[in-house]
Coordinates of C-alpha atoms in Angstrom, one line a residue:
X957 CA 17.4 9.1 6.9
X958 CA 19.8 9.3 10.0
X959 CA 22.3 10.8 8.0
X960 CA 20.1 13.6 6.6
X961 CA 20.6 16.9 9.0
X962 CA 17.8 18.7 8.1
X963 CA 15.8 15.3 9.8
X964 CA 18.6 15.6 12.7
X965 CA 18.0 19.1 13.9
X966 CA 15.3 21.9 14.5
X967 CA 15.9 25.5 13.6
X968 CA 16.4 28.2 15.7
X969 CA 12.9 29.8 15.5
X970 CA 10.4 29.5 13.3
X971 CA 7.9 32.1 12.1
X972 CA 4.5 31.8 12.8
X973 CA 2.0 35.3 11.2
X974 CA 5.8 37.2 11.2
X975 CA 6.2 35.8 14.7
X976 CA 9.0 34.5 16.1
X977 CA 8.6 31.2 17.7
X978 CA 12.0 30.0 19.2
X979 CA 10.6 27.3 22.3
X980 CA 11.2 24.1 20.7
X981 CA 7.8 22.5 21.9
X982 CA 6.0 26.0 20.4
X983 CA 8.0 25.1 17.1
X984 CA 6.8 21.6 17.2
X985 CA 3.0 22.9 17.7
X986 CA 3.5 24.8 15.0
X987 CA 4.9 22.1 12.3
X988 CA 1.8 20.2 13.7
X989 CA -0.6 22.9 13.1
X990 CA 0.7 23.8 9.8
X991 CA 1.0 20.6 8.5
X992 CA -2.6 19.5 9.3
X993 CA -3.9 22.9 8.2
X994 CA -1.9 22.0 4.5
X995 CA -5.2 19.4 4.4
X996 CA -7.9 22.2 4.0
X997 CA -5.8 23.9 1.4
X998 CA -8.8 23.7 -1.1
X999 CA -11.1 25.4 1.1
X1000 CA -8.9 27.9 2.0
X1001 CA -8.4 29.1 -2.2
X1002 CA -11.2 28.2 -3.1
X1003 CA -15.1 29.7 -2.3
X1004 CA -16.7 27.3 -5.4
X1005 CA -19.5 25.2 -4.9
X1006 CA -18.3 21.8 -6.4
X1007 CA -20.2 19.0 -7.0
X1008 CA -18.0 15.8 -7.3
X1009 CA -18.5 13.8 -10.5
X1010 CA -18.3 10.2 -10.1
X1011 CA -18.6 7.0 -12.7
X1012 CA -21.7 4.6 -12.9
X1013 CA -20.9 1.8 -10.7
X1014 CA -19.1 -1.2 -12.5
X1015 CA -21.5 -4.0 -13.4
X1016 CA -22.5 -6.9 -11.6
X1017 CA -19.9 -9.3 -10.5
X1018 CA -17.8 -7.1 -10.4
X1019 CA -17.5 -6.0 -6.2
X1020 CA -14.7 -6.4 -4.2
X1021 CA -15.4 -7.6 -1.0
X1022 CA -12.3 -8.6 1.4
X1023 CA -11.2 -12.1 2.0
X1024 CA -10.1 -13.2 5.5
X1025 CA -6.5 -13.5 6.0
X1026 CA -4.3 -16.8 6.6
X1027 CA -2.2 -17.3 9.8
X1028 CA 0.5 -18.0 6.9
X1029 CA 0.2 -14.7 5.2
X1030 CA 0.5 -12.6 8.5
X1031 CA 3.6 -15.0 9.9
X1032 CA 5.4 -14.0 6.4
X1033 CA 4.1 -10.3 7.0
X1034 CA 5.6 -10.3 10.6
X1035 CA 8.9 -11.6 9.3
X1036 CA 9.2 -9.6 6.2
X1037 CA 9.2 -6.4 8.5
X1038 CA 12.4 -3.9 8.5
X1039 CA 13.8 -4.1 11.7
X1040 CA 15.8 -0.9 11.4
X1041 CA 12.6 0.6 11.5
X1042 CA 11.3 2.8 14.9
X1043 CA 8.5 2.0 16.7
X1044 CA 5.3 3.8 16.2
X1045 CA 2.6 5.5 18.1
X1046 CA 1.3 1.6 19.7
X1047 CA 5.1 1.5 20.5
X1048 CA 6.0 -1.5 19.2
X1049 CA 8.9 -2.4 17.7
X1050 CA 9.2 -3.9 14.3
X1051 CA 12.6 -6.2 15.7
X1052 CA 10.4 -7.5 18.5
X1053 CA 7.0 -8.1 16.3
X1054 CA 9.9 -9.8 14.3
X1055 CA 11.6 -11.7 16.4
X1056 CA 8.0 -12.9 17.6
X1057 CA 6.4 -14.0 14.6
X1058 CA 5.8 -17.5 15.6
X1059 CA 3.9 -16.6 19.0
X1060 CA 1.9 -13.5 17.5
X1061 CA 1.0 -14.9 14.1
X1062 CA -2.7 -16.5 15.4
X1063 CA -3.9 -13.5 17.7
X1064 CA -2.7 -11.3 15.4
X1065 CA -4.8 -12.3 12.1
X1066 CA -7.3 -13.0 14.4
X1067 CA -7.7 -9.3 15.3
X1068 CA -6.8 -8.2 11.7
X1069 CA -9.9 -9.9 10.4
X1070 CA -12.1 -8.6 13.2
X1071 CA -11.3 -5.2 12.0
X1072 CA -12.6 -6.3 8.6
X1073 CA -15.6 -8.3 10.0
X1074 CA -17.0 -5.2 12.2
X1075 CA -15.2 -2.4 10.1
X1076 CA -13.4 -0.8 13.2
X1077 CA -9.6 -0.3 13.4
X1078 CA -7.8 0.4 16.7
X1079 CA -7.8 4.2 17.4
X1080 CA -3.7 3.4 18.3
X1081 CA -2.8 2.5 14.6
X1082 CA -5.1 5.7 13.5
X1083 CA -2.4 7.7 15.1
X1084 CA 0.7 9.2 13.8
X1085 CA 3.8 10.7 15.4
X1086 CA 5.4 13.2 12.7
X1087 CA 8.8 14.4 12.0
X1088 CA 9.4 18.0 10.3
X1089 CA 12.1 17.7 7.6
X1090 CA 12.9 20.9 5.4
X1091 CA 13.0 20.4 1.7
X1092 CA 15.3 23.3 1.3
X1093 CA 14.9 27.6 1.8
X1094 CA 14.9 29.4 4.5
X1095 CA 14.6 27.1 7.5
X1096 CA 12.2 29.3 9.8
X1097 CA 9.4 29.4 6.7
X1098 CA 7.2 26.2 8.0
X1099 CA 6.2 25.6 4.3
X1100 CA 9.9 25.1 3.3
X1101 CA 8.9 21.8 5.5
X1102 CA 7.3 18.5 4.2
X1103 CA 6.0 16.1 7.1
X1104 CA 7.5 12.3 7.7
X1105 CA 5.2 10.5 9.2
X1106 CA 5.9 6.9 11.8
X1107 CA 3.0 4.7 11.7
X1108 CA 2.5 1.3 13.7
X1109 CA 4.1 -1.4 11.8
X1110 CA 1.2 -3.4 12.5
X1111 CA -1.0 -1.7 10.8
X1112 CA 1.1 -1.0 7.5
X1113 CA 1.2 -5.0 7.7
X1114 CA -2.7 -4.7 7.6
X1115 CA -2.8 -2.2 5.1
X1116 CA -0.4 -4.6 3.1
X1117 CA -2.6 -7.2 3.2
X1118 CA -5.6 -5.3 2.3
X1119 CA -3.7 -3.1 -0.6
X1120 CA -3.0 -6.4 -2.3
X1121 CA -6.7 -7.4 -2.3
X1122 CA -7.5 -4.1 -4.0
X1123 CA -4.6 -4.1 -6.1
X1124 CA -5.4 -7.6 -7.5
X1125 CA -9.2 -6.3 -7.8
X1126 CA -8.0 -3.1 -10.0
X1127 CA -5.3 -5.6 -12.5
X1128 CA -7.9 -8.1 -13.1
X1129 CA -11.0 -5.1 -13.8
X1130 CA -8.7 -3.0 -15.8
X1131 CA -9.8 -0.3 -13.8
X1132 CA -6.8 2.0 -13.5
X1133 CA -6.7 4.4 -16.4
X1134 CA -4.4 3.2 -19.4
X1135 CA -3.0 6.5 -18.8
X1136 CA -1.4 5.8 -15.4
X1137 CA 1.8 3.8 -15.0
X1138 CA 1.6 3.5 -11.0
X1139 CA 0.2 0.1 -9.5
X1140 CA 0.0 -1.3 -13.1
X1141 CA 1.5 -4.5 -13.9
X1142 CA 4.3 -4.1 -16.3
X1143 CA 4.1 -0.8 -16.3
X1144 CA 7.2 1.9 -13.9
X1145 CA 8.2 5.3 -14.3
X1146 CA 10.5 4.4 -17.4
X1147 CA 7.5 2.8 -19.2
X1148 CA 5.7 5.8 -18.7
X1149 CA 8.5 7.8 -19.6
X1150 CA 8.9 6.1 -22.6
X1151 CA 5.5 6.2 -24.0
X1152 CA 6.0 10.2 -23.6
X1153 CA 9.3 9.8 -25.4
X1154 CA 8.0 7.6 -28.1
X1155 CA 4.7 9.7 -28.6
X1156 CA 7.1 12.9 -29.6
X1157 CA 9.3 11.2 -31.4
X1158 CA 7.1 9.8 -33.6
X1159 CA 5.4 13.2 -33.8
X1160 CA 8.3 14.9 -34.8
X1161 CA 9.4 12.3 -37.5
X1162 CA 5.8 13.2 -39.1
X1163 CA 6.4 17.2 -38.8
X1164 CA 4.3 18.3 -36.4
X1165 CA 5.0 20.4 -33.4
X1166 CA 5.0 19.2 -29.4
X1167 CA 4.4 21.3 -26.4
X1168 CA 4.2 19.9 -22.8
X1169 CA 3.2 21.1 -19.6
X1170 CA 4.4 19.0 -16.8
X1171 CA 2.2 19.7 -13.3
X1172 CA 2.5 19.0 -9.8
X1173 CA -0.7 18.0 -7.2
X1174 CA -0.8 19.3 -3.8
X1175 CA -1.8 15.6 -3.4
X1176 CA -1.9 13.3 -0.3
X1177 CA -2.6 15.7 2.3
X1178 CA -6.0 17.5 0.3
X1179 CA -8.3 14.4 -0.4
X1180 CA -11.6 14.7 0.4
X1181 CA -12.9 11.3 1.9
X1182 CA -16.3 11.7 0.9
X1183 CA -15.1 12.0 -2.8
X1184 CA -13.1 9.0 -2.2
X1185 CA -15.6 6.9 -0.7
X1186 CA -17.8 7.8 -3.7
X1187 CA -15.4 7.1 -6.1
X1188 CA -14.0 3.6 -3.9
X1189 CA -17.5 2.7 -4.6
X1190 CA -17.8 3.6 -7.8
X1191 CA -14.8 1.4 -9.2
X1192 CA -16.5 -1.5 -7.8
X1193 CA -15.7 -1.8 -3.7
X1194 CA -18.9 -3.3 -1.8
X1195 CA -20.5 -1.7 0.8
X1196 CA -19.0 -3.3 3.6
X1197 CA -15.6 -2.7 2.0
X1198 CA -16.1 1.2 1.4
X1199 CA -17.1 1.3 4.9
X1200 CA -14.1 0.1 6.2
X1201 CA -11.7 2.6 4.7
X1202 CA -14.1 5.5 5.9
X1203 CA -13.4 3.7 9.4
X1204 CA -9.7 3.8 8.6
X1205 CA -9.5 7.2 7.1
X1206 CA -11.8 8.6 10.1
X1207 CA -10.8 9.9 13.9
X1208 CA -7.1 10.2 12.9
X1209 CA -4.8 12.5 14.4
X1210 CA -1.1 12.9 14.9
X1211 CA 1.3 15.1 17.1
X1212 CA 4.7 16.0 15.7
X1213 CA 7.8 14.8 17.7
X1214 CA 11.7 15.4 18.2
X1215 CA 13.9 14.8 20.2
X1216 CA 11.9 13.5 23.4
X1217 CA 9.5 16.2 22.6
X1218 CA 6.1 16.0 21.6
X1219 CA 3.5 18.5 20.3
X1220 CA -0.4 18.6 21.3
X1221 CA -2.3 15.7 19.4
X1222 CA -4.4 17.0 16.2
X1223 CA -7.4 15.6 14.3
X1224 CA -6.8 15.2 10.8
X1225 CA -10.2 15.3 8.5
X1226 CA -8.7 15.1 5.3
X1227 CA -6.1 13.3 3.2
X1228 CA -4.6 9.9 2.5
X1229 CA -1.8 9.2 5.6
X1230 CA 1.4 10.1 4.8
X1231 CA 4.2 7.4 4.9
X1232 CA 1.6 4.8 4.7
X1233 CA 0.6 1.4 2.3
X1234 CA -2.3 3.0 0.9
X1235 CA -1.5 6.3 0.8
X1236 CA -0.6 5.9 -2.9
X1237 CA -2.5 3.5 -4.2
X1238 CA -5.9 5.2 -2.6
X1239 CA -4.7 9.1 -4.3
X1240 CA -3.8 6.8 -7.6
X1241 CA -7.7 5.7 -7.5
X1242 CA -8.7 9.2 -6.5
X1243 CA -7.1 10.8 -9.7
X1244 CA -8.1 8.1 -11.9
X1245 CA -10.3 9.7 -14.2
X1246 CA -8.3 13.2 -14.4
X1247 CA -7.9 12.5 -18.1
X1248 CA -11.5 12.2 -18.3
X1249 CA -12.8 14.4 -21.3
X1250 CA -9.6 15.2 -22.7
X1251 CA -9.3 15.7 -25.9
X1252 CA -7.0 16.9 -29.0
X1253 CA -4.0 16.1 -26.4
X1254 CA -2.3 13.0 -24.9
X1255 CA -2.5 13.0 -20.9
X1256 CA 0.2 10.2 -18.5
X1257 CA 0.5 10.3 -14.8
X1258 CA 2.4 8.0 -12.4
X1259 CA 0.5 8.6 -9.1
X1260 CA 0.4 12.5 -8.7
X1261 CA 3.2 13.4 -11.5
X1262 CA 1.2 14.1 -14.4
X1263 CA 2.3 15.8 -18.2
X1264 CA -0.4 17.0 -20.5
X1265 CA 1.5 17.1 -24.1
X1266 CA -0.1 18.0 -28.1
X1267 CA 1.3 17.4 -31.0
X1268 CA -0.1 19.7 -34.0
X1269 CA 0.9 20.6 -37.3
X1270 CA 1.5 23.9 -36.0
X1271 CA 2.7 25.2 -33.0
X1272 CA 0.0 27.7 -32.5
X1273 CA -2.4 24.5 -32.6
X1274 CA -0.5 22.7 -30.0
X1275 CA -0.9 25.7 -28.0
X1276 CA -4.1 25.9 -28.3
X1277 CA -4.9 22.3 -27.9
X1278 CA -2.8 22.0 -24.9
X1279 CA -4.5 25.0 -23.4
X1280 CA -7.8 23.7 -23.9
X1281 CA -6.3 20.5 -22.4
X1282 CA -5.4 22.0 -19.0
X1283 CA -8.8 24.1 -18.5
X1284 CA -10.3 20.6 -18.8
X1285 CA -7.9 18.9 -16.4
X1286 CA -8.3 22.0 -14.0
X1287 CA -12.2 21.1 -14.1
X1288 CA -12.0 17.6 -13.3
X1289 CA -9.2 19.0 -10.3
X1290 CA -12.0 21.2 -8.7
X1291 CA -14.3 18.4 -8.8
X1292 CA -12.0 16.2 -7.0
X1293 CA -11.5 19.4 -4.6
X1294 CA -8.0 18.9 -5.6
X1295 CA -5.3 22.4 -6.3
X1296 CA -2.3 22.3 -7.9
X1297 CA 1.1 23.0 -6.5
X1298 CA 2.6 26.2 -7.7
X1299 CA 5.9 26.4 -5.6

């Protein structure tokens, strides 16, 4: 990353309602504004009433409740960080927490299962300091910018920790859809890749016509928690789990930072936190059922890239069926308060 100039430099100005804004601490206000304003997207296109649509709960015995850590799996946490990383908001550096593994091991689980005894994490590791990088275009546009977000390293040790709970929770269930690839065992983007490729092919070799339409989610930055805790809950997370991620997805704000300078601190109310553990794995959960009701087409995502693809004996067919396809994807998407990206 310290070789990409778009992460090394601010622009000139940047236009905010066909405003120029050339004081750098303005710009940075602005990057935070727009950036936490890119999680009410939904709202903001959308005046529908929606009324999320969740599964029945799993059945009995099959809860996930979180298991206190070991002083052994924090020590190997603690010594498995990168040390080129920067410090986060707490300010402390991933070479020191290193470096002191042995002496910080103890206290340290000790306080990571307090947070999951009394479901309260420290408002320091809610925080996030954020860093504008442009993703191409014209440099004064904010949109033509995607955030990149610095985190505490201990808490991406805790969310670690906790990720692989869930993650072991979701294998053994088979909970995740059969039509994701992400956070499946055995499964990667070529897997999903190839079970596109291989559904075509066969397609073809039996005559018929494919058509494919490939989309893109405004994703991390638009969940709804209250969906999520409903669905978290649904998939088979006790109480007292579900609890503590609306504790850790709750009071969180950020401030975007360069160069010694810092914008005002912002709440954030919605979203899964960029550049974290769970960011993924929590939106992969959150979309799990977008292939719900599908029918007359196949449907595979991995994590928030999705293709929608019918094979027909004609190609009006498949257009059809594909059409038909993507108004019920778009349902399920409205549901989940969820838009997808056009640019």
């Amino acid at each position: 990353m310290s070789g990409n100039s778009n992460v090394n430099q601010l622009p000139s100005c940047v236009l905010k309602d066909s405003v120029a804004i050339c004081d750098k601490t303005e710009m940075l206000n602005c990057f935070n504004e727009h950036f936490v304003s890119s999680g009410r997207l939904f709202d903001s296109v959308s005046s529908v009433s929606v009324q999320p649509c969740v599964d029945e709960p799993v059945r009995a015995g099959q809860t996930l409740s979180f298991l206190p850590f070991s002083v052994q799996v924090v020590h190997k946490a603690l010594k498995s960080l990168d040390q080129r990383k920067p410090a986060g908001p707490d300010l402390l550096d991933p070479c020191f927490l290193n470096l002191a593994a042995n002496f910080i091991a103890e206290p340290l689980t000790s306080l990571f299962n307090l947070t999951l005894e009394g479901n309260e994490i420290p408002k320091i590791w809610k925080s996030a300091f954020v860093l504008p990088l442009l993703k191409g275009g014209d440099p004064t546009i904010l949109n033509n910018y995607r955030p990149i977000s610095k985190l505490s390293a201990l808490v991406k040790i805790l969310e670690t920790l906790v990720s692989e709970q869930l993650k072991e929770f979701l294998f053994t269930n088979s909970i995740l859809s059969m039509y994701q690839s992400d956070f499946r065992k055995k499964h990667s983007t070529i897997t999903a890749a190839m079970k596109v490729l291989n559904d075509i092919t066969e397609a073809i070799d039996k005559k018929q016509h494919c058509v494919s339409l490939f989309i893109d989610l405004s994703a991390f930055d638009i969940v709804d928690h209250a969906i999520l805790r409903q669905i978290l809950s649904s998939v088979g997370l006790s109480e007292h789990a579900v609890a503590w991620f609306a504790n850790y997805l709750s009071d969180r704000t950020q401030c975007t930072q360069f160069d010694g300078l810092m914008s005002a601190k912002l709440s954030v109310f919605n979203g899964v936190p960029q550049g974290s553990v769970f960011g993924p794995l929590l939106f992969t959960i959150y979309i799990n059922d977008l292939d719900k009701n599908v029918q007359n087409a196949q449907l595979h995502f991995y994590a928030d890239d999705t293709v929608i693809y019918c094979c027909a004996s004609s190609l009006t067919k498949a257009f059809q069926n594909l059409q038909t396809a993507f108004y019920t994807v778009q349902h399920t998407l409205c549901q989940l308060k969820l838009i997808l990206n056009t640019d």
